[in-house]
Amino acid sequence: MSDESSFQRVDLPAPTDEARAIQRVAEATHRLNEAVQRAVSAGISVEVIRVSRFHDGAGNWGDQVVPTIRAKAESA
């Protein structure tokens, strides 16, 4: 058999800093959404509220958030 038919590793191009930053935000958002679903399934109401906006001084900005929680009412 010829070496031409063997598999070779092909590396992906290195992601840019921007692509890595976007991926980190996407992954964190996914984890937050899963945590909210678990909390709601446990009987807890969750609202995510913007508390501030971060600016870098070059025209870029991002919202910063905190959760507000309302636990399920105790049965009387």
PDB file of N, CA, C and O in Angstrom:
ATOM      1  N   MET A   1       0.844  -1.178   0.000  1.00  0.00           N
ATOM      2  CA  MET A   1       0.000   0.000   0.000  1.00  0.00           C
ATOM      3  C   MET A   1       0.887   1.238   0.000  1.00  0.00           C
ATOM      4  O   MET A   1       1.901   1.303   0.661  1.00  0.00           O
ATOM      5  N   SER A   2       0.483   2.280  -0.665  1.00  0.00           N
ATOM      6  CA  SER A   2       1.263   3.504  -0.830  1.00  0.00           C
ATOM      7  C   SER A   2       1.073   4.438   0.360  1.00  0.00           C
ATOM      8  O   SER A   2       0.013   4.487   0.966  1.00  0.00           O
ATOM      9  N   ASP A   3       2.113   5.206   0.677  1.00  0.00           N
ATOM     10  CA  ASP A   3       2.019   6.201   1.747  1.00  0.00           C
ATOM     11  C   ASP A   3       1.063   7.324   1.384  1.00  0.00           C
ATOM     12  O   ASP A   3       0.590   8.054   2.251  1.00  0.00           O
ATOM     13  N   GLU A   4       0.772   7.499   0.105  1.00  0.00           N
ATOM     14  CA  GLU A   4      -0.127   8.568  -0.331  1.00  0.00           C
ATOM     15  C   GLU A   4      -1.538   8.387   0.194  1.00  0.00           C
ATOM     16  O   GLU A   4      -2.268   9.351   0.344  1.00  0.00           O
ATOM     17  N   SER A   5      -1.946   7.160   0.521  1.00  0.00           N
ATOM     18  CA  SER A   5      -3.308   6.908   0.976  1.00  0.00           C
ATOM     19  C   SER A   5      -3.434   6.962   2.492  1.00  0.00           C
ATOM     20  O   SER A   5      -4.528   6.805   3.015  1.00  0.00           O
ATOM     21  N   SER A   6      -2.343   7.167   3.212  1.00  0.00           N
ATOM     22  CA  SER A   6      -2.430   7.196   4.673  1.00  0.00           C
ATOM     23  C   SER A   6      -2.977   8.543   5.151  1.00  0.00           C
ATOM     24  O   SER A   6      -2.851   9.566   4.481  1.00  0.00           O
ATOM     25  N   PHE A   7      -3.594   8.507   6.314  1.00  0.00           N
ATOM     26  CA  PHE A   7      -4.152   9.723   6.893  1.00  0.00           C
ATOM     27  C   PHE A   7      -3.045  10.550   7.510  1.00  0.00           C
ATOM     28  O   PHE A   7      -2.094  10.032   8.066  1.00  0.00           O
ATOM     29  N   GLN A   8      -3.224  11.864   7.423  1.00  0.00           N
ATOM     30  CA  GLN A   8      -2.268  12.786   8.027  1.00  0.00           C
ATOM     31  C   GLN A   8      -3.025  13.811   8.864  1.00  0.00           C
ATOM     32  O   GLN A   8      -4.143  14.202   8.514  1.00  0.00           O
ATOM     33  N   ARG A   9      -2.414  14.222   9.944  1.00  0.00           N
ATOM     34  CA  ARG A   9      -3.025  15.229  10.803  1.00  0.00           C
ATOM     35  C   ARG A   9      -2.996  16.581  10.090  1.00  0.00           C
ATOM     36  O   ARG A   9      -1.979  16.979   9.544  1.00  0.00           O
ATOM     37  N   VAL A  10      -4.121  17.265  10.133  1.00  0.00           N
ATOM     38  CA  VAL A  10      -4.220  18.615   9.585  1.00  0.00           C
ATOM     39  C   VAL A  10      -4.659  19.517  10.732  1.00  0.00           C
ATOM     40  O   VAL A  10      -5.748  19.355  11.278  1.00  0.00           O
ATOM     41  N   ASP A  11      -3.793  20.433  11.126  1.00  0.00           N
ATOM     42  CA  ASP A  11      -4.117  21.336  12.226  1.00  0.00           C
ATOM     43  C   ASP A  11      -5.064  22.428  11.762  1.00  0.00           C
ATOM     44  O   ASP A  11      -4.962  22.934  10.642  1.00  0.00           O
ATOM     45  N   LEU A  12      -5.982  22.788  12.657  1.00  0.00           N
ATOM     46  CA  LEU A  12      -6.875  23.905  12.380  1.00  0.00           C
ATOM     47  C   LEU A  12      -6.087  25.203  12.520  1.00  0.00           C
ATOM     48  O   LEU A  12      -5.136  25.273  13.296  1.00  0.00           O
ATOM     49  N   PRO A  13      -6.487  26.215  11.802  1.00  0.00           N
ATOM     50  CA  PRO A  13      -5.786  27.495  11.968  1.00  0.00           C
ATOM     51  C   PRO A  13      -6.014  28.015  13.382  1.00  0.00           C
ATOM     52  O   PRO A  13      -7.067  27.781  13.980  1.00  0.00           O
ATOM     53  N   ALA A  14      -5.030  28.694  13.925  1.00  0.00           N
ATOM     54  CA  ALA A  14      -5.156  29.249  15.278  1.00  0.00           C
ATOM     55  C   ALA A  14      -6.268  30.293  15.293  1.00  0.00           C
ATOM     56  O   ALA A  14      -6.305  31.166  14.422  1.00  0.00           O
ATOM     57  N   PRO A  15      -7.180  30.205  16.267  1.00  0.00           N
ATOM     58  CA  PRO A  15      -8.249  31.208  16.319  1.00  0.00           C
ATOM     59  C   PRO A  15      -7.694  32.564  16.719  1.00  0.00           C
ATOM     60  O   PRO A  15      -6.690  32.668  17.420  1.00  0.00           O
ATOM     61  N   THR A  16      -8.363  33.590  16.277  1.00  0.00           N
ATOM     62  CA  THR A  16      -7.957  34.951  16.629  1.00  0.00           C
ATOM     63  C   THR A  16      -8.378  35.242  18.073  1.00  0.00           C
ATOM     64  O   THR A  16      -9.210  34.532  18.647  1.00  0.00           O
ATOM     65  N   ASP A  17      -7.818  36.291  18.655  1.00  0.00           N
ATOM     66  CA  ASP A  17      -8.232  36.709  19.994  1.00  0.00           C
ATOM     67  C   ASP A  17      -9.724  37.018  20.016  1.00  0.00           C
ATOM     68  O   ASP A  17     -10.420  36.688  20.967  1.00  0.00           O
ATOM     69  N   GLU A  18     -10.206  37.632  18.942  1.00  0.00           N
ATOM     70  CA  GLU A  18     -11.630  37.960  18.854  1.00  0.00           C
ATOM     71  C   GLU A  18     -12.482  36.696  18.837  1.00  0.00           C
ATOM     72  O   GLU A  18     -13.490  36.610  19.542  1.00  0.00           O
ATOM     73  N   ALA A  19     -12.098  35.699  18.056  1.00  0.00           N
ATOM     74  CA  ALA A  19     -12.851  34.445  17.986  1.00  0.00           C
ATOM     75  C   ALA A  19     -12.851  33.740  19.339  1.00  0.00           C
ATOM     76  O   ALA A  19     -13.880  33.189  19.762  1.00  0.00           O
ATOM     77  N   ARG A  20     -11.709  33.751  20.045  1.00  0.00           N
ATOM     78  CA  ARG A  20     -11.647  33.130  21.374  1.00  0.00           C
ATOM     79  C   ARG A  20     -12.561  33.863  22.351  1.00  0.00           C
ATOM     80  O   ARG A  20     -13.263  33.246  23.158  1.00  0.00           O
ATOM     81  N   ALA A  21     -12.589  35.191  22.300  1.00  0.00           N
ATOM     82  CA  ALA A  21     -13.437  35.975  23.199  1.00  0.00           C
ATOM     83  C   ALA A  21     -14.911  35.688  22.946  1.00  0.00           C
ATOM     84  O   ALA A  21     -15.686  35.517  23.887  1.00  0.00           O
ATOM     85  N   ILE A  22     -15.293  35.613  21.680  1.00  0.00           N
ATOM     86  CA  ILE A  22     -16.685  35.314  21.325  1.00  0.00           C
ATOM     87  C   ILE A  22     -17.053  33.913  21.809  1.00  0.00           C
ATOM     88  O   ILE A  22     -18.136  33.696  22.370  1.00  0.00           O
ATOM     89  N   GLN A  23     -16.158  32.953  21.635  1.00  0.00           N
ATOM     90  CA  GLN A  23     -16.428  31.579  22.072  1.00  0.00           C
ATOM     91  C   GLN A  23     -16.586  31.512  23.592  1.00  0.00           C
ATOM     92  O   GLN A  23     -17.461  30.813  24.104  1.00  0.00           O
ATOM     93  N   ARG A  24     -15.754  32.249  24.344  1.00  0.00           N
ATOM     94  CA  ARG A  24     -15.870  32.257  25.809  1.00  0.00           C
ATOM     95  C   ARG A  24     -17.221  32.811  26.241  1.00  0.00           C
ATOM     96  O   ARG A  24     -17.869  32.273  27.146  1.00  0.00           O
ATOM     97  N   VAL A  25     -17.674  33.894  25.611  1.00  0.00           N
ATOM     98  CA  VAL A  25     -18.981  34.469  25.955  1.00  0.00           C
ATOM     99  C   VAL A  25     -20.097  33.479  25.607  1.00  0.00           C
ATOM    100  O   VAL A  25     -21.021  33.272  26.397  1.00  0.00           O
ATOM    101  N   ALA A  26     -20.004  32.847  24.448  1.00  0.00           N
ATOM    102  CA  ALA A  26     -21.028  31.879  24.042  1.00  0.00           C
ATOM    103  C   ALA A  26     -21.097  30.707  25.013  1.00  0.00           C
ATOM    104  O   ALA A  26     -22.191  30.270  25.409  1.00  0.00           O
ATOM    105  N   GLU A  27     -19.946  30.177  25.423  1.00  0.00           N
ATOM    106  CA  GLU A  27     -19.926  29.055  26.355  1.00  0.00           C
ATOM    107  C   GLU A  27     -20.477  29.455  27.720  1.00  0.00           C
ATOM    108  O   GLU A  27     -21.249  28.712  28.333  1.00  0.00           O
ATOM    109  N   ALA A  28     -20.100  30.633  28.209  1.00  0.00           N
ATOM    110  CA  ALA A  28     -20.595  31.098  29.500  1.00  0.00           C
ATOM    111  C   ALA A  28     -22.109  31.323  29.455  1.00  0.00           C
ATOM    112  O   ALA A  28     -22.818  30.997  30.412  1.00  0.00           O
ATOM    113  N   THR A  29     -22.602  31.873  28.355  1.00  0.00           N
ATOM    114  CA  THR A  29     -24.040  32.084  28.199  1.00  0.00           C
ATOM    115  C   THR A  29     -24.780  30.752  28.194  1.00  0.00           C
ATOM    116  O   THR A  29     -25.841  30.617  28.824  1.00  0.00           O
ATOM    117  N   HIS A  30     -24.225  29.765  27.522  1.00  0.00           N
ATOM    118  CA  HIS A  30     -24.841  28.430  27.494  1.00  0.00           C
ATOM    119  C   HIS A  30     -24.903  27.852  28.908  1.00  0.00           C
ATOM    120  O   HIS A  30     -25.939  27.310  29.325  1.00  0.00           O
ATOM    121  N   ARG A  31     -23.798  27.973  29.668  1.00  0.00           N
ATOM    122  CA  ARG A  31     -23.794  27.463  31.047  1.00  0.00           C
ATOM    123  C   ARG A  31     -24.802  28.215  31.913  1.00  0.00           C
ATOM    124  O   ARG A  31     -25.501  27.620  32.735  1.00  0.00           O
ATOM    125  N   LEU A  32     -24.913  29.537  31.737  1.00  0.00           N
ATOM    126  CA  LEU A  32     -25.899  30.316  32.485  1.00  0.00           C
ATOM    127  C   LEU A  32     -27.315  29.847  32.159  1.00  0.00           C
ATOM    128  O   LEU A  32     -28.134  29.653  33.060  1.00  0.00           O
ATOM    129  N   ASN A  33     -27.605  29.652  30.875  1.00  0.00           N
ATOM    130  CA  ASN A  33     -28.938  29.195  30.481  1.00  0.00           C
ATOM    131  C   ASN A  33     -29.266  27.831  31.080  1.00  0.00           C
ATOM    132  O   ASN A  33     -30.391  27.595  31.532  1.00  0.00           O
ATOM    133  N   GLU A  34     -28.296  26.924  31.113  1.00  0.00           N
ATOM    134  CA  GLU A  34     -28.520  25.611  31.724  1.00  0.00           C
ATOM    135  C   GLU A  34     -28.777  25.750  33.219  1.00  0.00           C
ATOM    136  O   GLU A  34     -29.655  25.087  33.768  1.00  0.00           O
ATOM    137  N   ALA A  35     -28.027  26.624  33.898  1.00  0.00           N
ATOM    138  CA  ALA A  35     -28.222  26.842  35.332  1.00  0.00           C
ATOM    139  C   ALA A  35     -29.605  27.427  35.610  1.00  0.00           C
ATOM    140  O   ALA A  35     -30.272  27.036  36.578  1.00  0.00           O
ATOM    141  N   VAL A  36     -30.058  28.357  34.770  1.00  0.00           N
ATOM    142  CA  VAL A  36     -31.396  28.934  34.920  1.00  0.00           C
ATOM    143  C   VAL A  36     -32.446  27.844  34.754  1.00  0.00           C
ATOM    144  O   VAL A  36     -33.402  27.753  35.540  1.00  0.00           O
ATOM    145  N   GLN A  37     -32.300  26.980  33.760  1.00  0.00           N
ATOM    146  CA  GLN A  37     -33.262  25.895  33.556  1.00  0.00           C
ATOM    147  C   GLN A  37     -33.315  24.962  34.758  1.00  0.00           C
ATOM    148  O   GLN A  37     -34.400  24.553  35.195  1.00  0.00           O
ATOM    149  N   ARG A  38     -32.149  24.625  35.327  1.00  0.00           N
ATOM    150  CA  ARG A  38     -32.121  23.754  36.510  1.00  0.00           C
ATOM    151  C   ARG A  38     -32.796  24.426  37.700  1.00  0.00           C
ATOM    152  O   ARG A  38     -33.540  23.795  38.444  1.00  0.00           O
ATOM    153  N   ALA A  39     -32.542  25.730  37.884  1.00  0.00           N
ATOM    154  CA  ALA A  39     -33.167  26.456  38.991  1.00  0.00           C
ATOM    155  C   ALA A  39     -34.682  26.496  38.830  1.00  0.00           C
ATOM    156  O   ALA A  39     -35.426  26.254  39.785  1.00  0.00           O
ATOM    157  N   VAL A  40     -35.150  26.791  37.631  1.00  0.00           N
ATOM    158  CA  VAL A  40     -36.591  26.846  37.375  1.00  0.00           C
ATOM    159  C   VAL A  40     -37.222  25.470  37.600  1.00  0.00           C
ATOM    160  O   VAL A  40     -38.284  25.353  38.212  1.00  0.00           O
ATOM    161  N   SER A  41     -36.548  24.412  37.160  1.00  0.00           N
ATOM    162  CA  SER A  41     -37.055  23.051  37.381  1.00  0.00           C
ATOM    163  C   SER A  41     -37.123  22.714  38.862  1.00  0.00           C
ATOM    164  O   SER A  41     -37.927  21.877  39.278  1.00  0.00           O
ATOM    165  N   ALA A  42     -36.288  23.373  39.677  1.00  0.00           N
ATOM    166  CA  ALA A  42     -36.294  23.156  41.124  1.00  0.00           C
ATOM    167  C   ALA A  42     -37.299  24.075  41.831  1.00  0.00           C
ATOM    168  O   ALA A  42     -37.373  24.087  43.049  1.00  0.00           O
ATOM    169  N   GLY A  43     -38.050  24.850  41.055  1.00  0.00           N
ATOM    170  CA  GLY A  43     -39.085  25.698  41.626  1.00  0.00           C
ATOM    171  C   GLY A  43     -38.638  27.097  41.984  1.00  0.00           C
ATOM    172  O   GLY A  43     -39.262  27.765  42.810  1.00  0.00           O
ATOM    173  N   ILE A  44     -37.566  27.564  41.391  1.00  0.00           N
ATOM    174  CA  ILE A  44     -37.036  28.889  41.680  1.00  0.00           C
ATOM    175  C   ILE A  44     -37.198  29.770  40.451  1.00  0.00           C
ATOM    176  O   ILE A  44     -36.883  29.360  39.344  1.00  0.00           O
ATOM    177  N   SER A  45     -37.696  30.984  40.661  1.00  0.00           N
ATOM    178  CA  SER A  45     -37.813  31.937  39.560  1.00  0.00           C
ATOM    179  C   SER A  45     -36.516  32.733  39.466  1.00  0.00           C
ATOM    180  O   SER A  45     -35.967  33.168  40.481  1.00  0.00           O
ATOM    181  N   VAL A  46     -36.038  32.938  38.253  1.00  0.00           N
ATOM    182  CA  VAL A  46     -34.772  33.640  38.022  1.00  0.00           C
ATOM    183  C   VAL A  46     -34.987  34.713  36.962  1.00  0.00           C
ATOM    184  O   VAL A  46     -35.556  34.438  35.911  1.00  0.00           O
ATOM    185  N   GLU A  47     -34.521  35.909  37.272  1.00  0.00           N
ATOM    186  CA  GLU A  47     -34.524  36.983  36.279  1.00  0.00           C
ATOM    187  C   GLU A  47     -33.107  37.539  36.207  1.00  0.00           C
ATOM    188  O   GLU A  47     -32.497  37.827  37.234  1.00  0.00           O
ATOM    189  N   VAL A  48     -32.578  37.674  35.011  1.00  0.00           N
ATOM    190  CA  VAL A  48     -31.242  38.231  34.816  1.00  0.00           C
ATOM    191  C   VAL A  48     -31.409  39.699  34.440  1.00  0.00           C
ATOM    192  O   VAL A  48     -32.119  40.018  33.479  1.00  0.00           O
ATOM    193  N   ILE A  49     -30.772  40.580  35.211  1.00  0.00           N
ATOM    194  CA  ILE A  49     -30.955  42.018  35.030  1.00  0.00           C
ATOM    195  C   ILE A  49     -29.618  42.685  34.741  1.00  0.00           C
ATOM    196  O   ILE A  49     -28.623  42.405  35.410  1.00  0.00           O
ATOM    197  N   ARG A  50     -29.608  43.567  33.756  1.00  0.00           N
ATOM    198  CA  ARG A  50     -28.393  44.348  33.491  1.00  0.00           C
ATOM    199  C   ARG A  50     -28.194  45.339  34.621  1.00  0.00           C
ATOM    200  O   ARG A  50     -29.101  46.088  34.980  1.00  0.00           O
ATOM    201  N   VAL A  51     -26.992  45.336  35.205  1.00  0.00           N
ATOM    202  CA  VAL A  51     -26.687  46.257  36.293  1.00  0.00           C
ATOM    203  C   VAL A  51     -25.676  47.311  35.879  1.00  0.00           C
ATOM    204  O   VAL A  51     -25.550  48.337  36.540  1.00  0.00           O
ATOM    205  N   SER A  52     -24.941  47.059  34.817  1.00  0.00           N
ATOM    206  CA  SER A  52     -23.979  48.042  34.344  1.00  0.00           C
ATOM    207  C   SER A  52     -23.598  47.726  32.910  1.00  0.00           C
ATOM    208  O   SER A  52     -23.936  46.670  32.378  1.00  0.00           O
ATOM    209  N   ARG A  53     -22.894  48.662  32.334  1.00  0.00           N
ATOM    210  CA  ARG A  53     -22.387  48.463  30.989  1.00  0.00           C
ATOM    211  C   ARG A  53     -20.897  48.795  31.020  1.00  0.00           C
ATOM    212  O   ARG A  53     -20.498  49.859  31.466  1.00  0.00           O
ATOM    213  N   PHE A  54     -20.066  47.873  30.550  1.00  0.00           N
ATOM    214  CA  PHE A  54     -18.623  48.055  30.524  1.00  0.00           C
ATOM    215  C   PHE A  54     -18.225  48.647  29.184  1.00  0.00           C
ATOM    216  O   PHE A  54     -18.624  48.141  28.139  1.00  0.00           O
ATOM    217  N   HIS A  55     -17.440  49.726  29.225  1.00  0.00           N
ATOM    218  CA  HIS A  55     -16.940  50.378  28.018  1.00  0.00           C
ATOM    219  C   HIS A  55     -15.421  50.285  28.003  1.00  0.00           C
ATOM    220  O   HIS A  55     -14.779  50.398  29.038  1.00  0.00           O
ATOM    221  N   ASP A  56     -14.850  50.104  26.822  1.00  0.00           N
ATOM    222  CA  ASP A  56     -13.382  50.027  26.734  1.00  0.00           C
ATOM    223  C   ASP A  56     -12.747  51.341  26.297  1.00  0.00           C
ATOM    224  O   ASP A  56     -11.536  51.440  26.180  1.00  0.00           O
ATOM    225  N   GLY A  57     -13.543  52.366  26.056  1.00  0.00           N
ATOM    226  CA  GLY A  57     -13.008  53.651  25.644  1.00  0.00           C
ATOM    227  C   GLY A  57     -12.757  53.767  24.150  1.00  0.00           C
ATOM    228  O   GLY A  57     -12.341  54.805  23.665  1.00  0.00           O
ATOM    229  N   ALA A  58     -12.987  52.669  23.413  1.00  0.00           N
ATOM    230  CA  ALA A  58     -12.771  52.690  21.966  1.00  0.00           C
ATOM    231  C   ALA A  58     -14.067  52.422  21.202  1.00  0.00           C
ATOM    232  O   ALA A  58     -14.043  52.042  20.049  1.00  0.00           O
ATOM    233  N   GLY A  59     -15.198  52.583  21.889  1.00  0.00           N
ATOM    234  CA  GLY A  59     -16.484  52.387  21.229  1.00  0.00           C
ATOM    235  C   GLY A  59     -17.083  51.007  21.425  1.00  0.00           C
ATOM    236  O   GLY A  59     -18.190  50.738  20.957  1.00  0.00           O
ATOM    237  N   ASN A  60     -16.391  50.116  22.118  1.00  0.00           N
ATOM    238  CA  ASN A  60     -16.920  48.774  22.379  1.00  0.00           C
ATOM    239  C   ASN A  60     -17.525  48.736  23.779  1.00  0.00           C
ATOM    240  O   ASN A  60     -17.037  49.391  24.693  1.00  0.00           O
ATOM    241  N   TRP A  61     -18.592  47.977  23.934  1.00  0.00           N
ATOM    242  CA  TRP A  61     -19.238  47.902  25.227  1.00  0.00           C
ATOM    243  C   TRP A  61     -19.855  46.524  25.413  1.00  0.00           C
ATOM    244  O   TRP A  61     -20.036  45.760  24.464  1.00  0.00           O
ATOM    245  N   GLY A  62     -20.164  46.199  26.662  1.00  0.00           N
ATOM    246  CA  GLY A  62     -20.839  44.941  26.970  1.00  0.00           C
ATOM    247  C   GLY A  62     -21.659  45.095  28.238  1.00  0.00           C
ATOM    248  O   GLY A  62     -21.256  45.785  29.178  1.00  0.00           O
ATOM    249  N   ASP A  63     -22.815  44.482  28.247  1.00  0.00           N
ATOM    250  CA  ASP A  63     -23.679  44.517  29.427  1.00  0.00           C
ATOM    251  C   ASP A  63     -23.158  43.553  30.479  1.00  0.00           C
ATOM    252  O   ASP A  63     -22.698  42.453  30.162  1.00  0.00           O
ATOM    253  N   GLN A  64     -23.244  43.971  31.747  1.00  0.00           N
ATOM    254  CA  GLN A  64     -22.923  43.103  32.867  1.00  0.00           C
ATOM    255  C   GLN A  64     -24.219  42.855  33.628  1.00  0.00           C
ATOM    256  O   GLN A  64     -25.016  43.771  33.823  1.00  0.00           O
ATOM    257  N   VAL A  65     -24.428  41.611  34.050  1.00  0.00           N
ATOM    258  CA  VAL A  65     -25.718  41.204  34.600  1.00  0.00           C
ATOM    259  C   VAL A  65     -25.567  40.519  35.956  1.00  0.00           C
ATOM    260  O   VAL A  65     -24.489  40.014  36.285  1.00  0.00           O
ATOM    261  N   VAL A  66     -26.649  40.539  36.711  1.00  0.00           N
ATOM    262  CA  VAL A  66     -26.756  39.768  37.946  1.00  0.00           C
ATOM    263  C   VAL A  66     -28.111  39.070  37.934  1.00  0.00           C
ATOM    264  O   VAL A  66     -29.071  39.572  37.346  1.00  0.00           O
ATOM    265  N   PRO A  67     -28.202  37.910  38.571  1.00  0.00           N
ATOM    266  CA  PRO A  67     -29.508  37.254  38.673  1.00  0.00           C
ATOM    267  C   PRO A  67     -30.278  37.767  39.886  1.00  0.00           C
ATOM    268  O   PRO A  67     -29.685  38.105  40.916  1.00  0.00           O
ATOM    269  N   THR A  68     -31.588  37.885  39.759  1.00  0.00           N
ATOM    270  CA  THR A  68     -32.444  38.081  40.918  1.00  0.00           C
ATOM    271  C   THR A  68     -33.226  36.789  41.074  1.00  0.00           C
ATOM    272  O   THR A  68     -33.670  36.197  40.082  1.00  0.00           O
ATOM    273  N   ILE A  69     -33.376  36.354  42.303  1.00  0.00           N
ATOM    274  CA  ILE A  69     -33.948  35.044  42.588  1.00  0.00           C
ATOM    275  C   ILE A  69     -35.186  35.193  43.452  1.00  0.00           C
ATOM    276  O   ILE A  69     -35.203  35.967  44.406  1.00  0.00           O
ATOM    277  N   ARG A  70     -36.216  34.425  43.121  1.00  0.00           N
ATOM    278  CA  ARG A  70     -37.387  34.329  43.975  1.00  0.00           C
ATOM    279  C   ARG A  70     -37.613  32.852  44.217  1.00  0.00           C
ATOM    280  O   ARG A  70     -37.974  32.101  43.303  1.00  0.00           O
ATOM    281  N   ALA A  71     -37.357  32.426  45.444  1.00  0.00           N
ATOM    282  CA  ALA A  71     -37.513  31.015  45.789  1.00  0.00           C
ATOM    283  C   ALA A  71     -38.990  30.660  45.844  1.00  0.00           C
ATOM    284  O   ALA A  71     -39.852  31.529  46.050  1.00  0.00           O
ATOM    285  N   LYS A  72     -39.282  29.385  45.671  1.00  0.00           N
ATOM    286  CA  LYS A  72     -40.671  28.962  45.714  1.00  0.00           C
ATOM    287  C   LYS A  72     -41.243  29.190  47.110  1.00  0.00           C
ATOM    288  O   LYS A  72     -40.522  29.135  48.115  1.00  0.00           O
ATOM    289  N   ALA A  73     -42.508  29.483  47.166  1.00  0.00           N
ATOM    290  CA  ALA A  73     -43.181  29.754  48.442  1.00  0.00           C
ATOM    291  C   ALA A  73     -43.243  28.470  49.262  1.00  0.00           C
ATOM    292  O   ALA A  73     -43.469  27.382  48.733  1.00  0.00           O
ATOM    293  N   GLU A  74     -43.071  28.645  50.573  1.00  0.00           N
ATOM    294  CA  GLU A  74     -43.192  27.500  51.484  1.00  0.00           C
ATOM    295  C   GLU A  74     -44.659  27.102  51.583  1.00  0.00           C
ATOM    296  O   GLU A  74     -45.555  27.942  51.618  1.00  0.00           O
ATOM    297  N   SER A  75     -44.904  25.808  51.636  1.00  0.00           N
ATOM    298  CA  SER A  75     -46.283  25.319  51.797  1.00  0.00           C
ATOM    299  C   SER A  75     -46.717  25.540  53.246  1.00  0.00           C
ATOM    300  O   SER A  75     -45.967  25.274  54.177  1.00  0.00           O
ATOM    301  N   ALA A  76     -47.932  26.052  53.404  1.00  0.00           N
ATOM    302  CA  ALA A  76     -48.436  26.333  54.765  1.00  0.00           C
ATOM    303  C   ALA A  76     -49.072  25.115  55.375  1.00  0.00           C
ATOM    304  O   ALA A  76     -49.505  24.215  54.784  1.00  0.00           O
TER     305      ALA A  76
END
